[in-house]
Amino acid sequence: MLLSTMIEQLFVGMLTSIEIFLLTLLFSLPLGLVVAAGRMSKFKPLSWLMRGYISIMRGTPLMLQLIVVFFAPYYVFGIHLSPEFRMIAVIIAFSINYSAYFAEIYRGGIESIPKGQYEAAKVLGYSKIETFFIIILPQVIKIVLPSITNEVITLVKDTSLSFVLAIPEMFTIAKQIAAADASIVALLVAGLFYYIFNALVAFVMGRFEKKLSYYD
């Protein structure tokens, strides 16, 4: 296969990988904050529920979660789903998986904030919601950003796991080309694409982290 044709096909797969990446972040980042709030709740049943959720999501393989999300509607409820549900299942599985990791990162950041700041905000007349979003959350974002960056970079590579539901993302296409050509060139090109994508993500997150730094 010509190199130009190979790159064109891999680029199409790359667009699918980027779609999975962006949609997962869109849903998992805010969901992680909700899960963290539940995890830290003083209402014990909710806190235990969120602990169990986090434990299951972090303690089982993402590949297994992809399979369960896609096949559970049929085997549990007898619901027949169209092939188009494959992409939806991928986004759901990735989002609930990464939200558990983000939740623990958020929780660590929130618990690192001195209690005195909450007391000072109360004295100044801030409500609990205002205190969190105006005073606490901006500090938490700065604290957790390096950890978030690590998870985001991992997410770029994990998009390749969507092959288990026959989603034609970049790594799946690279494997198909490599098998057809009996050559690893396509896999090497795909690896280069992943590296460039991750380098770009790291650069953007690094700039964002530097912008939030108090010392620059």
mmCIF file of C-alpha atoms in Angstrom:
data_model
loop_
_atom_site.group_PDB
_atom_site.id
_atom_site.type_symbol
_atom_site.label_atom_id
_atom_site.label_comp_id
_atom_site.label_asym_id
_atom_site.label_seq_id
_atom_site.Cartn_x
_atom_site.Cartn_y
_atom_site.Cartn_z
ATOM 1 C CA MET A 1 0.000 0.000 0.000
ATOM 2 C CA LEU A 2 1.226 3.482 -0.839
ATOM 3 C CA LEU A 3 2.366 5.525 2.161
ATOM 4 C CA SER A 4 0.006 8.393 1.249
ATOM 5 C CA THR A 5 -2.973 6.033 1.121
ATOM 6 C CA MET A 6 -1.952 4.484 4.426
ATOM 7 C CA ILE A 7 -1.668 7.869 6.123
ATOM 8 C CA GLU A 8 -5.041 8.910 4.714
ATOM 9 C CA GLN A 9 -6.727 5.825 6.154
ATOM 10 C CA LEU A 10 -4.974 6.238 9.502
ATOM 11 C CA PHE A 11 -6.016 9.880 9.606
ATOM 12 C CA VAL A 12 -9.672 8.844 9.269
ATOM 13 C CA GLY A 13 -9.147 6.486 12.216
ATOM 14 C CA MET A 14 -7.415 9.277 14.102
ATOM 15 C CA LEU A 15 -10.520 11.443 13.774
ATOM 16 C CA THR A 16 -12.541 8.687 15.430
ATOM 17 C CA SER A 17 -9.966 8.460 18.224
ATOM 18 C CA ILE A 18 -10.142 12.228 18.720
ATOM 19 C CA GLU A 19 -13.948 12.053 18.836
ATOM 20 C CA ILE A 20 -13.816 9.415 21.576
ATOM 21 C CA PHE A 21 -11.186 11.450 23.437
ATOM 22 C CA LEU A 22 -13.097 14.735 23.375
ATOM 23 C CA LEU A 23 -16.513 13.276 24.202
ATOM 24 C CA THR A 24 -15.058 11.287 27.084
ATOM 25 C CA LEU A 25 -13.525 14.432 28.578
ATOM 26 C CA LEU A 26 -16.747 16.377 28.006
ATOM 27 C CA PHE A 27 -18.738 13.915 30.116
ATOM 28 C CA SER A 28 -16.200 12.437 32.545
ATOM 29 C CA LEU A 29 -14.709 15.668 33.930
ATOM 30 C CA PRO A 30 -18.001 17.089 35.287
ATOM 31 C CA LEU A 31 -19.277 13.612 36.215
ATOM 32 C CA GLY A 32 -16.108 13.067 38.231
ATOM 33 C CA LEU A 33 -16.866 16.205 40.233
ATOM 34 C CA VAL A 34 -20.371 14.920 40.973
ATOM 35 C CA VAL A 35 -18.997 11.530 42.035
ATOM 36 C CA ALA A 36 -16.395 13.237 44.245
ATOM 37 C CA ALA A 37 -19.139 15.266 45.923
ATOM 38 C CA GLY A 38 -21.097 12.085 46.584
ATOM 39 C CA ARG A 39 -17.972 10.325 47.829
ATOM 40 C CA MET A 40 -17.367 13.138 50.337
ATOM 41 C CA SER A 41 -21.022 13.453 51.336
ATOM 42 C CA LYS A 42 -21.952 13.161 55.003
ATOM 43 C CA PHE A 43 -24.962 11.106 53.903
ATOM 44 C CA LYS A 44 -23.421 7.680 54.470
ATOM 45 C CA PRO A 45 -25.490 5.603 51.996
ATOM 46 C CA LEU A 46 -24.538 7.982 49.168
ATOM 47 C CA SER A 47 -20.894 8.013 50.246
ATOM 48 C CA TRP A 48 -20.791 4.200 50.364
ATOM 49 C CA LEU A 49 -22.490 3.985 46.972
ATOM 50 C CA MET A 50 -19.899 6.284 45.406
ATOM 51 C CA ARG A 51 -17.077 4.378 47.092
ATOM 52 C CA GLY A 52 -18.418 1.166 45.577
ATOM 53 C CA TYR A 53 -18.761 2.799 42.182
ATOM 54 C CA ILE A 54 -15.186 4.088 42.260
ATOM 55 C CA SER A 55 -13.884 0.735 43.481
ATOM 56 C CA ILE A 56 -15.593 -1.180 40.663
ATOM 57 C CA MET A 57 -14.601 1.265 37.929
ATOM 58 C CA ARG A 58 -10.954 1.339 39.032
ATOM 59 C CA GLY A 59 -10.764 -2.335 39.960
ATOM 60 C CA THR A 60 -12.038 -3.875 36.706
ATOM 61 C CA PRO A 61 -10.559 -3.616 33.181
ATOM 62 C CA LEU A 62 -11.900 -0.904 30.911
ATOM 63 C CA MET A 63 -12.208 -3.528 28.176
ATOM 64 C CA LEU A 64 -14.605 -5.525 30.368
ATOM 65 C CA GLN A 65 -16.633 -2.393 31.077
ATOM 66 C CA LEU A 66 -16.926 -1.738 27.339
ATOM 67 C CA ILE A 67 -18.291 -5.236 26.791
ATOM 68 C CA VAL A 68 -20.739 -4.979 29.702
ATOM 69 C CA VAL A 69 -22.108 -1.592 28.641
ATOM 70 C CA PHE A 70 -22.691 -2.810 25.086
ATOM 71 C CA PHE A 71 -24.103 -6.280 25.779
ATOM 72 C CA ALA A 72 -25.916 -5.744 29.110
ATOM 73 C CA PRO A 73 -29.049 -4.142 27.566
ATOM 74 C CA TYR A 74 -29.636 -7.333 25.555
ATOM 75 C CA TYR A 75 -28.627 -10.029 28.039
ATOM 76 C CA VAL A 76 -30.180 -8.327 31.085
ATOM 77 C CA PHE A 77 -33.236 -6.574 29.642
ATOM 78 C CA GLY A 78 -33.655 -8.281 26.265
ATOM 79 C CA ILE A 79 -33.315 -4.976 24.409
ATOM 80 C CA HIS A 80 -32.107 -5.256 20.824
ATOM 81 C CA LEU A 81 -29.798 -2.388 19.940
ATOM 82 C CA SER A 82 -28.678 -1.173 16.544
ATOM 83 C CA PRO A 83 -24.996 -1.254 15.477
ATOM 84 C CA GLU A 84 -24.949 2.540 15.900
ATOM 85 C CA PHE A 85 -25.103 1.973 19.661
ATOM 86 C CA ARG A 86 -21.481 0.755 19.554
ATOM 87 C CA MET A 87 -20.104 4.291 19.573
ATOM 88 C CA ILE A 88 -22.538 5.370 22.281
ATOM 89 C CA ALA A 89 -21.494 2.377 24.395
ATOM 90 C CA VAL A 90 -17.839 3.333 23.969
ATOM 91 C CA ILE A 91 -18.476 6.896 25.154
ATOM 92 C CA ILE A 92 -20.566 5.697 28.114
ATOM 93 C CA ALA A 93 -17.979 3.128 29.204
ATOM 94 C CA PHE A 94 -15.046 5.526 28.851
ATOM 95 C CA SER A 95 -16.906 8.318 30.649
ATOM 96 C CA ILE A 96 -17.970 6.273 33.679
ATOM 97 C CA ASN A 97 -14.510 4.722 33.915
ATOM 98 C CA TYR A 98 -12.566 7.965 33.795
ATOM 99 C CA SER A 99 -15.031 9.809 36.014
ATOM 100 C CA ALA A 100 -14.026 7.441 38.842
ATOM 101 C CA TYR A 101 -10.351 8.350 38.424
ATOM 102 C CA PHE A 102 -11.127 12.052 38.125
ATOM 103 C CA ALA A 103 -13.352 11.835 41.229
ATOM 104 C CA GLU A 104 -10.473 10.629 43.372
ATOM 105 C CA ILE A 105 -8.193 13.295 41.934
ATOM 106 C CA TYR A 106 -10.778 15.972 42.725
ATOM 107 C CA ARG A 107 -11.298 14.570 46.226
ATOM 108 C CA GLY A 108 -7.575 14.740 46.959
ATOM 109 C CA GLY A 109 -7.473 18.344 45.773
ATOM 110 C CA ILE A 110 -10.542 19.397 47.750
ATOM 111 C CA GLU A 111 -9.326 17.765 50.960
ATOM 112 C CA SER A 112 -5.969 19.522 50.626
ATOM 113 C CA ILE A 113 -7.598 22.939 51.017
ATOM 114 C CA PRO A 114 -7.207 24.239 54.601
ATOM 115 C CA LYS A 115 -10.433 24.237 56.623
ATOM 116 C CA GLY A 116 -9.729 27.840 57.590
ATOM 117 C CA GLN A 117 -10.693 28.975 54.104
ATOM 118 C CA TYR A 118 -14.182 27.572 54.547
ATOM 119 C CA GLU A 119 -14.500 29.313 57.899
ATOM 120 C CA ALA A 120 -13.240 32.615 56.457
ATOM 121 C CA ALA A 121 -15.723 32.393 53.582
ATOM 122 C CA LYS A 122 -18.548 31.774 56.059
ATOM 123 C CA VAL A 123 -17.534 34.842 58.073
ATOM 124 C CA LEU A 124 -17.556 36.908 54.853
ATOM 125 C CA GLY A 125 -21.119 35.801 54.154
ATOM 126 C CA TYR A 126 -20.540 33.314 51.339
ATOM 127 C CA SER A 127 -22.954 30.428 51.003
ATOM 128 C CA LYS A 128 -21.599 26.867 50.728
ATOM 129 C CA ILE A 129 -22.141 26.834 46.972
ATOM 130 C CA GLU A 130 -20.476 30.239 46.521
ATOM 131 C CA THR A 131 -17.577 29.165 48.735
ATOM 132 C CA PHE A 132 -16.973 26.072 46.653
ATOM 133 C CA PHE A 133 -17.211 27.588 43.183
ATOM 134 C CA ILE A 134 -15.626 30.980 43.904
ATOM 135 C CA ILE A 135 -12.932 30.137 46.453
ATOM 136 C CA ILE A 136 -12.280 26.384 46.606
ATOM 137 C CA LEU A 137 -12.687 25.107 43.040
ATOM 138 C CA PRO A 138 -10.154 27.502 41.401
ATOM 139 C CA GLN A 139 -7.513 26.349 43.892
ATOM 140 C CA VAL A 140 -8.432 22.698 43.413
ATOM 141 C CA ILE A 141 -8.033 22.985 39.641
ATOM 142 C CA LYS A 142 -4.511 24.326 40.064
ATOM 143 C CA ILE A 143 -3.599 21.551 42.516
ATOM 144 C CA VAL A 144 -5.003 18.631 40.508
ATOM 145 C CA LEU A 145 -4.031 19.761 37.015
ATOM 146 C CA PRO A 146 -0.803 17.666 36.824
ATOM 147 C CA SER A 147 -2.727 14.535 37.833
ATOM 148 C CA ILE A 148 -5.525 15.360 35.393
ATOM 149 C CA THR A 149 -2.910 15.754 32.659
ATOM 150 C CA ASN A 150 -1.580 12.258 33.332
ATOM 151 C CA GLU A 151 -5.069 10.766 33.053
ATOM 152 C CA VAL A 152 -5.791 12.716 29.874
ATOM 153 C CA ILE A 153 -2.612 11.381 28.272
ATOM 154 C CA THR A 154 -3.596 7.856 29.313
ATOM 155 C CA LEU A 155 -7.011 8.432 27.755
ATOM 156 C CA VAL A 156 -5.396 9.183 24.383
ATOM 157 C CA LYS A 157 -3.813 5.727 24.400
ATOM 158 C CA ASP A 158 -6.862 3.979 25.872
ATOM 159 C CA THR A 159 -9.000 5.015 22.905
ATOM 160 C CA SER A 160 -7.409 2.038 21.126
ATOM 161 C CA LEU A 161 -9.433 -0.279 23.411
ATOM 162 C CA SER A 162 -12.599 0.627 21.509
ATOM 163 C CA PHE A 163 -11.555 -2.006 18.983
ATOM 164 C CA VAL A 164 -13.320 -4.537 21.241
ATOM 165 C CA LEU A 165 -16.649 -3.124 19.990
ATOM 166 C CA ALA A 166 -15.436 -2.961 16.386
ATOM 167 C CA ILE A 167 -15.073 0.821 16.347
ATOM 168 C CA PRO A 168 -12.683 1.726 13.483
ATOM 169 C CA GLU A 169 -10.345 3.975 15.443
ATOM 170 C CA MET A 170 -6.754 4.508 14.397
ATOM 171 C CA PHE A 171 -5.098 1.490 16.030
ATOM 172 C CA THR A 172 -7.735 -0.882 14.642
ATOM 173 C CA ILE A 173 -7.175 0.446 11.132
ATOM 174 C CA ALA A 174 -3.397 0.208 11.619
ATOM 175 C CA LYS A 175 -3.706 -3.461 12.584
ATOM 176 C CA GLN A 176 -5.879 -4.161 9.536
ATOM 177 C CA ILE A 177 -3.386 -2.484 7.209
ATOM 178 C CA ALA A 178 -0.458 -4.280 8.857
ATOM 179 C CA ALA A 179 -2.198 -7.639 8.436
ATOM 180 C CA ALA A 180 -3.050 -6.958 4.798
ATOM 181 C CA ASP A 181 0.461 -5.740 3.911
ATOM 182 C CA ALA A 182 2.344 -8.166 6.176
ATOM 183 C CA SER A 183 4.274 -5.133 7.422
ATOM 184 C CA ILE A 184 4.525 -3.185 10.678
ATOM 185 C CA VAL A 185 4.899 0.170 8.920
ATOM 186 C CA ALA A 186 1.254 1.080 9.582
ATOM 187 C CA LEU A 187 1.671 0.312 13.290
ATOM 188 C CA LEU A 188 4.786 2.483 13.464
ATOM 189 C CA VAL A 189 2.973 5.346 11.741
ATOM 190 C CA ALA A 190 0.051 4.942 14.143
ATOM 191 C CA GLY A 191 2.501 5.033 17.048
ATOM 192 C CA LEU A 192 3.909 8.277 15.690
ATOM 193 C CA PHE A 193 0.419 9.732 15.439
ATOM 194 C CA TYR A 194 -0.276 8.786 19.072
ATOM 195 C CA TYR A 195 3.003 10.351 20.165
ATOM 196 C CA ILE A 196 2.287 13.617 18.350
ATOM 197 C CA PHE A 197 -1.245 13.707 19.752
ATOM 198 C CA ASN A 198 0.021 13.132 23.295
ATOM 199 C CA ALA A 199 2.781 15.714 22.852
ATOM 200 C CA LEU A 200 0.168 18.255 21.786
ATOM 201 C CA VAL A 201 -2.063 17.408 24.758
ATOM 202 C CA ALA A 202 0.892 17.688 27.151
ATOM 203 C CA PHE A 203 1.867 21.046 25.638
ATOM 204 C CA VAL A 204 -1.645 22.484 25.943
ATOM 205 C CA MET A 205 -2.064 21.237 29.512
ATOM 206 C CA GLY A 206 1.410 22.511 30.386
ATOM 207 C CA ARG A 207 0.554 25.978 29.106
ATOM 208 C CA PHE A 208 -2.681 25.918 31.068
ATOM 209 C CA GLU A 209 -0.828 24.847 34.215
ATOM 210 C CA LYS A 210 1.762 27.589 33.758
ATOM 211 C CA LYS A 211 -0.997 30.164 33.306
ATOM 212 C CA LEU A 212 -2.484 29.144 36.670
ATOM 213 C CA SER A 213 0.862 29.218 38.446
ATOM 214 C CA TYR A 214 1.128 31.846 41.161
ATOM 215 C CA TYR A 215 4.884 32.073 40.766
ATOM 216 C CA ASP A 216 5.077 33.134 37.094
#
